[in-house]
Coordinates of C-alpha atoms in Angstrom, one line a residue:
Chain A
M197 CA 0.0 0.0 0.0
R198 CA 1.2 3.5 -0.8
V199 CA 0.9 6.1 1.9
Q200 CA 1.1 9.9 1.2
V201 CA 1.7 12.1 4.3
N202 CA 1.1 15.8 3.8
A203 CA 3.0 17.6 6.5
R204 CA 3.0 21.3 7.0
N205 CA 6.2 21.7 5.0
R206 CA 6.2 18.9 2.4
A207 CA 4.8 15.5 1.5
F208 CA 6.3 12.1 2.1
H209 CA 5.5 8.9 0.2
F210 CA 6.2 5.4 1.4
E211 CA 5.1 1.8 1.2
A212 CA 3.3 0.1 4.1
D213 CA 3.0 -3.7 4.4
N214 CA -0.4 -5.3 4.9
G215 CA -1.5 -4.6 8.4
E216 CA 1.6 -2.5 9.2
K217 CA 0.9 0.5 11.3
I218 CA 1.3 3.7 9.3
L219 CA 3.6 5.2 11.9
Y220 CA 6.0 2.3 11.8
A221 CA 5.9 2.1 8.0
G222 CA 6.8 5.9 7.9
L223 CA 9.6 5.6 10.4
R224 CA 11.0 2.6 8.6
A225 CA 11.0 4.7 5.4
Q226 CA 13.0 7.5 7.2
A227 CA 10.1 9.9 7.5
G228 CA 10.5 11.7 10.8
L229 CA 6.8 11.5 11.7
P230 CA 5.6 12.9 15.0
Y231 CA 5.3 10.3 17.9
E232 CA 6.3 9.8 21.5
C233 CA 5.0 6.6 23.1
A234 CA 4.3 4.9 19.7
T235 CA 2.0 2.6 21.5
G236 CA -1.4 4.3 21.7
T237 CA -1.3 6.4 24.8
C238 CA 0.1 9.8 24.2
G239 CA -1.8 11.0 21.1
T240 CA 1.3 12.7 19.6
C241 CA 1.1 10.7 16.3
K242 CA -2.4 12.1 15.5
A243 CA -3.1 12.5 11.8
R244 CA -6.2 13.2 9.6
L245 CA -7.4 10.9 6.9
V246 CA -7.8 12.7 3.7
D247 CA -8.4 9.8 1.3
G248 CA -8.6 6.0 1.5
D249 CA -9.5 3.6 4.2
I250 CA -7.7 2.5 7.4
D251 CA -8.2 -0.2 10.0
D252 CA -7.9 0.9 13.6
G253 CA -6.2 -1.8 15.7
W254 CA -7.2 -0.4 19.0
P255 CA -10.4 1.7 18.9
H256 CA -10.2 2.2 22.7
A257 CA -6.6 3.4 22.8
P258 CA -6.2 6.0 25.6
G259 CA -4.5 8.4 23.1
R260 CA -7.7 8.7 21.2
K261 CA -8.9 11.2 23.9
H262 CA -6.8 13.8 22.0
L263 CA -8.6 13.2 18.7
K264 CA -11.6 14.6 16.9
P265 CA -12.9 11.5 15.1
E266 CA -15.6 13.6 13.3
R267 CA -12.7 15.3 11.5
G268 CA -11.2 12.0 10.4
E269 CA -8.4 12.1 13.0
F270 CA -6.7 8.8 14.0
L271 CA -3.5 7.6 15.7
M272 CA -0.8 6.6 13.2
C273 CA 0.6 4.1 15.7
Q274 CA -2.6 2.1 15.8
C275 CA -3.9 2.3 12.3
A276 CA -3.0 0.4 9.1
A277 CA -3.8 1.4 5.6
R278 CA -6.4 -0.8 3.9
G279 CA -5.3 0.4 0.4
D280 CA -3.5 3.5 -0.8
V281 CA -4.1 6.3 1.6
S282 CA -3.5 10.0 1.8
I283 CA -3.2 11.6 5.3
E284 CA -2.3 15.0 6.8
V285 CA -0.3 15.8 9.9
A286 CA -0.4 19.3 11.4
S287 CA 3.4 19.6 12.2
F288 CA 6.5 20.1 10.2
V289 CA 8.1 16.8 9.3
Y290 CA 11.7 16.3 8.2
P291 CA 13.5 13.2 6.9
A292 CA 15.2 11.2 9.6
D293 CA 18.8 12.2 10.3
P294 CA 20.8 10.0 7.9
G295 CA 23.1 9.0 10.8
A296 CA 20.2 7.9 13.0
C297 CA 19.6 4.2 13.8
R298 CA 17.2 2.6 11.3
V299 CA 13.8 1.8 12.7
G300 CA 12.4 -1.6 11.7
A301 CA 10.6 -4.7 12.7
R302 CA 12.7 -6.9 15.0
A303 CA 12.2 -10.3 16.4
G304 CA 13.9 -12.3 19.2
T305 CA 13.5 -15.0 21.9
L306 CA 12.8 -14.2 25.5
G307 CA 15.2 -15.3 28.2
T308 CA 14.3 -16.2 31.8
P309 CA 13.0 -13.1 33.8
R310 CA 15.1 -12.3 36.8
A311 CA 13.3 -10.8 39.8
L312 CA 14.8 -7.4 40.8
T313 CA 12.2 -6.5 43.5
H314 CA 8.8 -7.9 44.5
D315 CA 7.2 -6.3 41.4
V316 CA 10.0 -5.6 39.0
V317 CA 11.9 -8.0 36.7
A318 CA 14.7 -7.7 34.2
V319 CA 14.5 -9.8 31.1
D320 CA 16.6 -10.3 28.0
V321 CA 15.6 -10.8 24.4
E322 CA 18.1 -12.6 22.1
L323 CA 17.7 -10.9 18.8
D324 CA 17.4 -12.9 15.5
A325 CA 19.6 -10.3 13.9
P326 CA 21.8 -7.6 15.5
C327 CA 20.4 -4.1 15.9
E328 CA 21.8 -0.6 16.4
F329 CA 20.3 1.8 18.9
E330 CA 21.2 4.9 20.8
A331 CA 21.5 5.0 24.5
G332 CA 18.1 6.1 25.9
Q333 CA 16.0 4.6 23.2
F334 CA 13.1 2.1 23.5
M335 CA 11.4 -0.7 21.6
A336 CA 7.7 -1.2 21.1
V337 CA 7.3 -4.8 22.3
N338 CA 4.7 -7.4 21.6
A339 CA 4.3 -10.8 23.2
P340 CA 2.4 -13.8 21.8
G341 CA -1.3 -13.6 22.5
V342 CA -1.1 -10.2 24.1
P343 CA -2.9 -7.5 22.0
G344 CA -1.0 -4.3 21.2
M345 CA 2.5 -3.1 21.9
R346 CA 4.2 -1.6 24.9
G347 CA 7.3 0.6 25.1
Y348 CA 10.3 -0.6 27.1
S349 CA 13.7 1.1 27.2
M350 CA 16.9 -0.8 26.6
V351 CA 19.0 -1.2 29.8
N352 CA 22.2 -2.3 28.0
F353 CA 24.3 -0.6 25.4
D354 CA 26.1 -2.5 22.7
Q355 CA 27.0 -1.5 19.2
P356 CA 25.5 -3.5 17.5
A357 CA 23.4 -5.3 20.1
R358 CA 22.6 -9.1 19.8
R359 CA 20.7 -9.0 23.1
L360 CA 18.4 -6.4 24.5
E361 CA 17.8 -6.1 28.2
F362 CA 14.5 -4.6 29.5
V363 CA 13.1 -3.7 33.0
V364 CA 9.4 -4.6 33.4
K365 CA 7.3 -3.5 36.3
K366 CA 4.2 -5.5 37.2
K367 CA 1.1 -3.5 36.4
P368 CA -2.4 -4.8 37.2
G369 CA -4.2 -4.8 33.8
G370 CA -1.0 -4.3 31.9
G371 CA -1.2 -6.9 29.2
F372 CA 2.5 -7.4 28.6
S373 CA 3.6 -7.3 32.3
E374 CA 0.8 -9.7 33.4
W375 CA 1.8 -12.1 30.7
L376 CA 5.4 -11.9 31.7
F377 CA 4.7 -12.4 35.4
S378 CA 2.3 -15.3 34.9
G379 CA 3.4 -18.7 33.8
K380 CA 6.7 -19.4 32.1
P381 CA 7.4 -16.9 29.3
A382 CA 11.0 -17.9 28.7
G383 CA 11.6 -19.0 25.1
A384 CA 8.6 -17.1 23.8
R385 CA 8.9 -15.3 20.5
I386 CA 8.9 -11.5 20.9
Q387 CA 8.0 -9.1 18.1
M388 CA 9.4 -5.5 18.3
V389 CA 9.5 -2.2 16.3
G390 CA 12.3 0.1 16.9
P391 CA 14.6 1.6 18.1
L392 CA 12.3 4.5 19.0
G393 CA 12.6 7.7 21.1
K394 CA 14.3 11.0 21.0
A395 CA 15.7 11.1 24.5
T396 CA 19.0 9.8 23.2
F397 CA 22.5 10.3 24.6
H398 CA 25.6 10.5 22.4
P399 CA 29.1 11.2 23.8
G400 CA 29.5 13.9 21.2
L401 CA 27.2 16.0 23.3
A402 CA 30.0 17.0 25.6
K403 CA 27.7 18.5 28.2
N404 CA 27.2 17.6 31.9
I405 CA 24.4 15.1 32.2
L406 CA 21.5 15.0 34.7
C407 CA 19.4 11.9 34.8
I408 CA 16.2 12.0 36.9
A409 CA 14.4 8.6 36.9
G410 CA 11.4 7.2 38.8
G411 CA 11.1 3.5 39.3
S412 CA 11.6 1.5 36.1
G413 CA 12.5 4.7 34.3
I414 CA 16.0 4.0 35.5
A415 CA 16.3 1.5 32.6
G416 CA 17.2 4.0 29.9
M417 CA 19.6 5.8 32.3
M418 CA 21.5 2.5 32.7
S419 CA 22.0 2.5 28.9
I420 CA 23.2 6.1 29.1
L421 CA 25.7 5.3 31.9
A422 CA 27.0 2.3 29.9
R423 CA 27.4 4.4 26.8
A424 CA 29.2 7.2 28.8
K425 CA 31.6 4.8 30.4
A426 CA 32.5 3.2 27.1
A427 CA 33.4 6.6 25.8
D428 CA 35.3 7.7 29.0
Y429 CA 32.7 10.5 29.2
F430 CA 33.2 10.8 33.0
S431 CA 36.7 12.2 32.7
K432 CA 35.6 15.4 31.0
N433 CA 31.9 15.8 32.1
K434 CA 29.9 15.5 35.2
V435 CA 27.1 12.9 35.3
H436 CA 24.4 13.2 38.0
V437 CA 21.9 10.4 38.4
F438 CA 18.8 10.6 40.7
F439 CA 16.9 7.4 41.1
G440 CA 13.5 7.6 42.9
V441 CA 11.6 4.7 44.5
R442 CA 9.2 4.5 47.4
T443 CA 11.1 2.3 49.9
M444 CA 14.2 0.0 50.2
R445 CA 11.9 -2.8 49.1
D446 CA 11.5 -1.1 45.7
V447 CA 15.1 -0.3 44.9
F448 CA 17.2 -2.3 42.4
F449 CA 20.3 -2.0 40.3
L450 CA 22.3 -0.9 43.4
D451 CA 25.3 -3.0 42.4
E452 CA 25.0 -1.9 38.8
L453 CA 24.9 1.8 39.8
A454 CA 27.8 1.3 42.2
A455 CA 29.9 0.2 39.2
Y456 CA 30.0 3.9 38.1
P457 CA 32.1 5.4 40.9
K458 CA 32.8 8.5 38.7
A459 CA 29.1 9.3 38.4
D460 CA 27.3 11.3 41.1
I461 CA 24.5 8.9 42.0
T462 CA 21.7 9.5 44.6
V463 CA 18.8 7.2 45.4
A464 CA 15.7 9.1 46.7
L465 CA 13.3 7.2 48.9
S466 CA 9.9 8.9 49.1
E467 CA 8.3 6.9 51.9
E468 CA 11.0 6.0 54.3
D469 CA 14.3 7.2 55.8
P470 CA 17.5 6.3 54.1
P471 CA 19.4 3.3 55.4
A472 CA 22.7 3.6 57.4
N473 CA 26.0 2.4 55.8
A474 CA 24.9 2.2 52.2
R475 CA 27.4 2.1 49.4
L476 CA 25.4 4.7 47.4
R477 CA 24.1 8.1 48.6
F478 CA 20.5 7.9 49.8
E479 CA 18.2 10.8 50.5
R480 CA 14.6 11.0 51.7
G481 CA 12.1 12.7 49.4
L482 CA 10.4 12.7 46.0
V483 CA 13.1 12.4 43.3
H484 CA 12.5 15.8 41.7
E485 CA 12.8 17.5 45.1
V486 CA 15.9 15.6 46.0
A487 CA 17.4 16.5 42.7
K488 CA 16.4 20.2 43.1
R489 CA 18.1 20.4 46.5
A490 CA 21.3 18.7 45.3
M491 CA 21.6 20.4 41.9
A492 CA 21.1 24.0 43.1
G493 CA 23.9 26.1 41.5
K494 CA 25.1 23.2 39.2
Y495 CA 23.0 23.7 36.1
R496 CA 25.7 25.2 33.9
D497 CA 26.0 23.4 30.6
V498 CA 23.6 20.6 31.6
R499 CA 21.5 18.3 29.4
A500 CA 18.8 16.5 31.4
Y501 CA 17.2 13.2 30.7
L502 CA 13.9 12.3 32.5
A503 CA 12.0 9.0 32.7
G504 CA 9.4 7.4 35.0
P505 CA 5.8 7.8 35.9
P506 CA 4.2 10.8 34.1
P507 CA 3.5 12.8 37.3
A508 CA 7.2 12.4 38.3
V509 CA 8.4 13.5 34.8
D510 CA 6.1 16.5 34.8
A511 CA 7.3 17.6 38.3
A512 CA 10.9 17.3 37.1
I513 CA 10.2 19.3 34.0
R514 CA 8.7 22.0 36.2
V515 CA 11.9 22.2 38.3
L516 CA 14.2 22.2 35.3
L517 CA 12.3 24.9 33.3
L518 CA 11.2 27.2 36.1
D519 CA 13.9 26.9 38.8
A520 CA 16.9 25.7 36.9
R521 CA 16.0 27.7 33.7
L522 CA 17.3 25.0 31.4
T523 CA 16.2 25.6 27.8
A524 CA 13.6 23.2 26.4
D525 CA 16.0 21.5 24.0
N526 CA 18.1 20.4 26.9
I527 CA 15.3 18.6 28.6
R528 CA 14.8 15.2 27.0
Y529 CA 12.1 12.7 27.7
D530 CA 9.7 10.4 25.9
K531 CA 6.2 10.7 27.4
F532 CA 4.3 7.5 27.7
S533 CA 0.9 9.0 28.5
Chain B
M115 CA -20.5 45.9 19.1
A116 CA -21.1 45.3 22.8
K117 CA -18.1 45.0 25.0
R118 CA -17.1 41.4 25.5
M119 CA -16.0 40.7 29.1
V120 CA -13.3 38.1 29.4
C121 CA -12.9 37.7 33.2
R122 CA -12.5 39.5 36.5
V123 CA -8.9 40.6 37.3
A124 CA -9.1 38.7 40.5
D125 CA -9.8 35.4 38.6
V126 CA -6.2 35.2 37.3
P127 CA -3.6 34.6 40.0
E128 CA -0.4 36.7 40.1
N129 CA 2.1 35.2 37.6
G130 CA -0.6 32.5 36.8
L131 CA -2.8 31.4 34.0
K132 CA -6.5 31.0 33.7
E133 CA -8.7 29.7 30.9
C134 CA -11.7 32.0 30.3
E135 CA -14.5 32.2 27.9
A136 CA -15.2 35.7 26.6
D137 CA -18.8 36.8 26.1
G138 CA -19.9 35.4 22.8
G139 CA -18.0 32.2 23.3
L140 CA -14.3 32.8 22.5
K141 CA -12.0 30.6 24.6
L142 CA -8.8 32.3 25.8
V143 CA -6.0 31.7 28.2
V144 CA -5.2 34.8 30.2
A145 CA -1.8 35.3 31.8
N146 CA -1.1 37.7 34.7
A147 CA 2.4 39.0 34.3
G148 CA 3.0 41.0 37.5
G149 CA -0.3 42.8 37.1
E150 CA -0.3 43.1 33.3
F151 CA -2.7 40.9 31.5
F152 CA -2.3 39.1 28.2
A153 CA -4.7 36.8 26.4
F154 CA -4.0 34.1 23.8
Q155 CA -5.7 31.3 22.0
A156 CA -6.6 28.8 24.7
I157 CA -5.2 25.8 22.9
C158 CA -1.6 25.0 22.0
P159 CA -1.0 25.3 18.2
H160 CA 1.0 22.1 18.3
Q161 CA -1.2 19.3 19.7
E162 CA -4.4 20.9 20.9
V163 CA -3.4 20.8 24.6
P164 CA -5.1 23.4 26.8
L165 CA -2.5 26.1 27.6
C166 CA -4.0 26.8 31.0
E167 CA -2.4 23.5 32.1
G168 CA 1.0 24.8 31.1
M169 CA 3.7 26.6 33.0
F170 CA 4.2 30.3 33.4
D171 CA 7.0 32.1 35.2
G172 CA 5.8 35.6 34.6
S173 CA 7.4 36.1 31.3
T174 CA 7.6 32.8 29.4
L175 CA 4.5 30.6 28.8
T176 CA 5.3 26.9 28.3
C177 CA 3.0 24.1 27.2
H178 CA 3.6 21.2 29.5
M179 CA 3.1 18.6 26.8
H180 CA 6.1 19.2 24.5
L181 CA 7.7 22.3 26.0
W182 CA 6.8 24.7 23.3
Q183 CA 7.4 28.2 24.7
W184 CA 6.2 31.7 23.9
D185 CA 7.0 35.3 25.0
V186 CA 3.9 36.3 27.0
R187 CA 4.2 39.9 25.8
T188 CA 4.0 39.1 22.1
G189 CA 3.1 35.4 21.6
A190 CA 6.4 35.0 19.7
P191 CA 7.7 31.4 19.7
L192 CA 10.8 30.7 21.8
G193 CA 13.1 27.7 22.0
I194 CA 11.7 24.6 20.1
A195 CA 8.2 26.1 19.4
E196 CA 7.4 26.1 15.7
A197 CA 4.5 28.5 15.7
P198 CA 3.4 31.7 17.4
L199 CA 0.4 32.1 19.7
E200 CA -2.5 34.3 18.5
R201 CA -2.7 37.2 20.9
Y202 CA -6.0 39.0 21.8
P203 CA -5.6 42.5 23.2
L204 CA -7.3 43.1 26.5
V205 CA -8.7 46.3 27.9
R206 CA -8.9 46.7 31.7
E207 CA -11.9 48.6 33.1
G208 CA -12.2 48.6 36.9
D209 CA -11.9 45.0 38.2
A210 CA -12.7 43.4 34.8
L211 CA -10.9 42.6 31.6
Y212 CA -12.6 43.1 28.2
L213 CA -11.6 42.1 24.7
G214 CA -9.9 44.9 22.8
S215 CA -10.0 45.0 19.0
E216 CA -9.4 41.7 17.3
P217 CA -5.8 41.3 16.1
T218 CA -5.3 41.7 12.4
A219 CA -3.3 39.3 10.2
L220 CA -0.5 41.8 10.3
D221 CA -0.4 41.8 14.2
V222 CA -0.3 38.0 14.4
G223 CA 1.8 37.4 11.3
E224 CA 5.1 35.7 11.7
L225 CA 6.9 38.4 9.7
F226 CA 5.7 41.7 11.2
S227 CA 4.4 40.9 14.8
G228 CA 6.0 43.0 17.5
L229 CA 7.5 45.7 15.2
A230 CA 7.5 49.4 16.1
P231 CA 3.8 50.5 16.2
A232 CA 4.4 53.4 13.8
T233 CA 6.0 51.0 11.2
L234 CA 3.2 48.5 11.6
E235 CA 0.7 51.3 11.0
K236 CA 2.5 52.4 7.8
L237 CA 2.6 48.8 6.6
A238 CA -1.1 48.4 7.4
S239 CA -2.0 51.4 5.3
L240 CA -0.4 49.7 2.3
A241 CA -2.6 46.6 2.6
R242 CA -5.4 46.0 0.1
R243 CA -7.9 43.4 1.2
E244 CA -9.1 40.8 -1.3
E245 CA -11.5 37.9 -1.1
H246 CA -10.9 34.7 -3.0
A247 CA -13.5 32.0 -3.7
A248 CA -12.8 28.4 -2.9
G249 CA -10.6 26.9 -5.6
A250 CA -9.5 30.3 -7.0
A251 CA -5.9 30.7 -8.1
I252 CA -4.3 33.7 -6.3
Y253 CA -1.3 33.5 -8.5
Q254 CA 0.5 31.0 -10.8
R255 CA 4.1 30.2 -11.6
G256 CA 5.5 32.7 -14.0
D257 CA 3.2 35.5 -12.9
P258 CA 4.9 38.8 -12.0
A259 CA 6.0 38.9 -8.4
D260 CA 5.4 42.5 -7.4
D261 CA 3.2 41.8 -4.4
F262 CA 3.4 39.7 -1.3
L263 CA 0.3 38.5 0.6
I264 CA -0.7 37.7 4.1
L265 CA -3.5 35.3 4.8
E266 CA -6.2 36.9 7.0
S267 CA -8.8 34.2 7.0
G268 CA -9.5 30.9 5.2
R269 CA -7.0 28.4 3.9
V270 CA -4.5 28.8 1.2
E271 CA -2.3 26.2 -0.4
F272 CA 1.1 27.2 -1.6
Q273 CA 3.2 25.1 -4.0
I274 CA 6.8 25.6 -4.9
G275 CA 8.1 24.3 -8.3
R276 CA 6.8 21.0 -9.4
D277 CA 6.5 19.5 -5.9
P278 CA 2.9 18.1 -5.9
A279 CA 2.5 18.6 -2.2
G280 CA 1.6 22.1 -1.1
F281 CA 2.2 24.0 2.1
M282 CA -1.0 24.7 4.0
L283 CA -1.0 28.3 5.2
K284 CA -2.7 29.7 8.3
K285 CA -3.8 33.1 9.5
G286 CA -0.9 35.5 9.5
E287 CA 1.3 33.5 7.3
I288 CA 3.0 35.2 4.3
F289 CA 3.3 34.0 0.8
G290 CA 4.5 35.5 -2.4
W291 CA 7.6 36.7 -0.5
A292 CA 9.7 36.8 -3.8
A293 CA 8.3 40.4 -3.9
L294 CA 10.7 41.2 -1.0
L295 CA 13.7 39.8 -2.8
E296 CA 16.0 41.3 -5.4
N297 CA 16.0 39.9 -8.9
H298 CA 13.0 37.7 -8.5
P299 CA 10.5 39.3 -10.9
Q300 CA 8.5 36.1 -11.5
R301 CA 6.6 33.7 -9.3
I302 CA 8.4 30.4 -8.7
A303 CA 5.4 29.0 -6.8
S304 CA 1.6 29.0 -7.1
A305 CA -1.0 29.8 -4.5
R306 CA -4.7 28.7 -4.5
A307 CA -7.5 29.3 -2.0
L308 CA -8.8 26.0 -0.6
E309 CA -11.9 27.7 0.9
K310 CA -13.3 31.2 0.8
S311 CA -10.2 33.2 1.9
V312 CA -9.3 36.8 2.7
V313 CA -5.8 38.0 2.0
L314 CA -4.0 41.3 2.5
R315 CA -2.0 42.3 -0.6
F316 CA 1.1 44.5 -0.2
N317 CA 3.3 45.9 -2.9
G318 CA 6.9 44.7 -2.2
K319 CA 8.7 47.9 -3.2
Q320 CA 6.4 50.1 -1.0
A321 CA 6.8 47.7 2.0
L322 CA 10.6 47.8 1.5
A323 CA 10.6 51.6 1.5
V324 CA 8.7 51.6 4.9
L325 CA 11.2 49.1 6.3
E326 CA 14.1 51.2 5.0
S327 CA 12.8 54.1 7.0
D328 CA 12.9 52.0 10.2
P329 CA 16.1 49.9 9.7
A330 CA 15.7 48.2 13.2
S331 CA 12.3 46.8 12.2
G332 CA 13.6 46.1 8.7
Y333 CA 16.5 44.0 10.1
V334 CA 14.0 42.0 12.2
V335 CA 11.8 41.4 9.2
M336 CA 14.7 40.3 7.0
R337 CA 16.0 37.9 9.6
R338 CA 12.5 36.4 9.9
L339 CA 12.1 36.3 6.2
S340 CA 15.4 34.4 5.6
G341 CA 14.4 31.9 8.4
L342 CA 11.0 31.4 6.7
I343 CA 12.5 30.8 3.3
A344 CA 15.0 28.4 4.7
R345 CA 12.2 26.5 6.3
F346 CA 10.7 25.8 2.9
F347 CA 13.9 24.5 1.4
V348 CA 16.1 23.1 4.2
V349 CA 14.9 19.7 5.0
A350 CA 17.6 17.6 6.7
G351 CA 19.2 18.1 10.1
A352 CA 16.2 19.7 11.8
K353 CA 17.8 19.6 15.2

C-alpha cells in the first residue's frame, strides 16, 4: 500500500505492508513522523485521513482522547492502511537524520526473567539479527497472545546489540507485564518495532548530564551510563543520576549503579528514611525534590534526561524549566501517557 | 458591538494562567504577568493541549506537553516552538478585563508581529484586502512577483516548483515573498484558495521603503524572512 503524508512543510511517500501501522511504516522509510509513546497512549502521532481507508487496531486506545474523530483524526501508531491512503499531519516533518539508527521490525527470543524486586523483573531478548540503537531509546514490544505493543527502554548498550535487556514493572491490567509475570514466558517469540525515542545520549554532546528517573524509568539511564563509560565520558563531564523509588523494598540495580564510581548517584526514597551504611548516597524525598536540592547552582551546561511515571516526569520538567532555567531543547524525555 | 467581558482581574492569579470564555464564546488563556494581563488562543497550536495546564513564570509561557514556549508579551515562539500564539488585546476597566479590538493578520503574522507600532501602522496602510472564492488561483508560476500576501482568514495552499504537495497556510502567514527579494521578478510558486479566503496584498517595493525608514524593524523582518525561506527548502538536520 502506498501512503502519502502531507506535512506542514512537504509531502512524504512510502510503502506500508499489509497490516503494518502507518507510523511504523513511515519511520521505517526514514520519515520523521511525530510520535512519542508509539503505543497508543500519548496522542502525539495524531493524523487526519484525507483519502482512502484505514483499520484501527485499538479503537479504545487512551491516546484517542486527543482526537476529533468527526474530523477524520486517528492515531498513526494504531492504524494500518487498507489500500492506498493520503493523510495529513499538522506539524513540520523532516526526513530522519541519515546518521540515526534505522527503525524496523525486529524479532527475538525471550530469556528467563530475573526478579529485581517484588514487582520488577529484568528480562533479556536474544535478537534474531543484531540491531543498532542509541542510549536512551526504547522498543515497542509485543508478546504472543497479548494485543498491542508496549514501550520498554533498553538497559544495556552494545553496538550493535545481539541482546536487548529490559526492565518490566508488574502492572495490574498491563497486558505485557501480566503475561510476563504469569506462567513461564522464557523461550517465547517476541516481536518488536524500533529503536524509537528522541531522549538519546551520544558522547559527542560534551555536556554535563543530569538523569532523573522514577522506578523502572532507570532502565534508559543505565544505557546512558554504559554508553558514557564506554566513551570515557566521566573524565571530562559531570554525570548526576537521581533514582527515585518508594522504599528500600522497591530499589534495584544498586550493584550496577555502584559500578560507576565516577558518576554522582543519589537514590531518593519517598516513603522511608535512608538506610545507614549504604554504598550509594541515599536521600529522603520525592526524586525531583531531592534533585532540586542537590543540583542548586550546578546547572551550567547541563543536558537533562527524564523518565518514569508521568507525574514524576512533569514535576521534574517544572523544576528544570522554572527553577533551573534549562532551555527546552536540553530537557529530553519520551512521554508514555 | 457590545463590550465582551473576558474575566475578572481577581480570577487570574499573580504570575498565573486562567482559561476564560469571553462573552460570545471565545475561549482564551489569560496570563497575569505581574499585574499586566495578556490573552492568547486557549489551545496550543502544536497538539491541541489546553495552555492553562501549562507553566508560566511571569514572562515565558510553556505548554507542559512538549515544552513549546512563547514570550507572553508578544506570543512570539521561543526555543523549540514552531508557531506563534495568537494574541488578543485586553482592555482593563475597573476590576474586569474586556476584549480589545481583534488582532489583524498583520499583528499575528510571523513576519511583522512585534514591530514598532508606527512602522506597523504604515505597513497596514499599504494593505489591500481581497476575497478569493474556494478553488480560486491567487497567482500562478511565471506571474509577475510585485506583491506579497498575508492570509487573513480561510485556507491557502502554496506550492513551490513541481512538488505536488503544497504547504497549508494559516492566518498571519505570508506567501509570495519573492516580492521582497531582489532579482525575483516572477513567481516560482503558485497559490490557491482552498476555501473562501481573505488575503492582504502589499506591494513589495512600497513595503521595503517603509522598512528602510525603520532599519531596526527592517532588520528583524529580513531575519525572519530568511528563516522562513530556509524552512521551505532546508529539510535535513532539523535539530
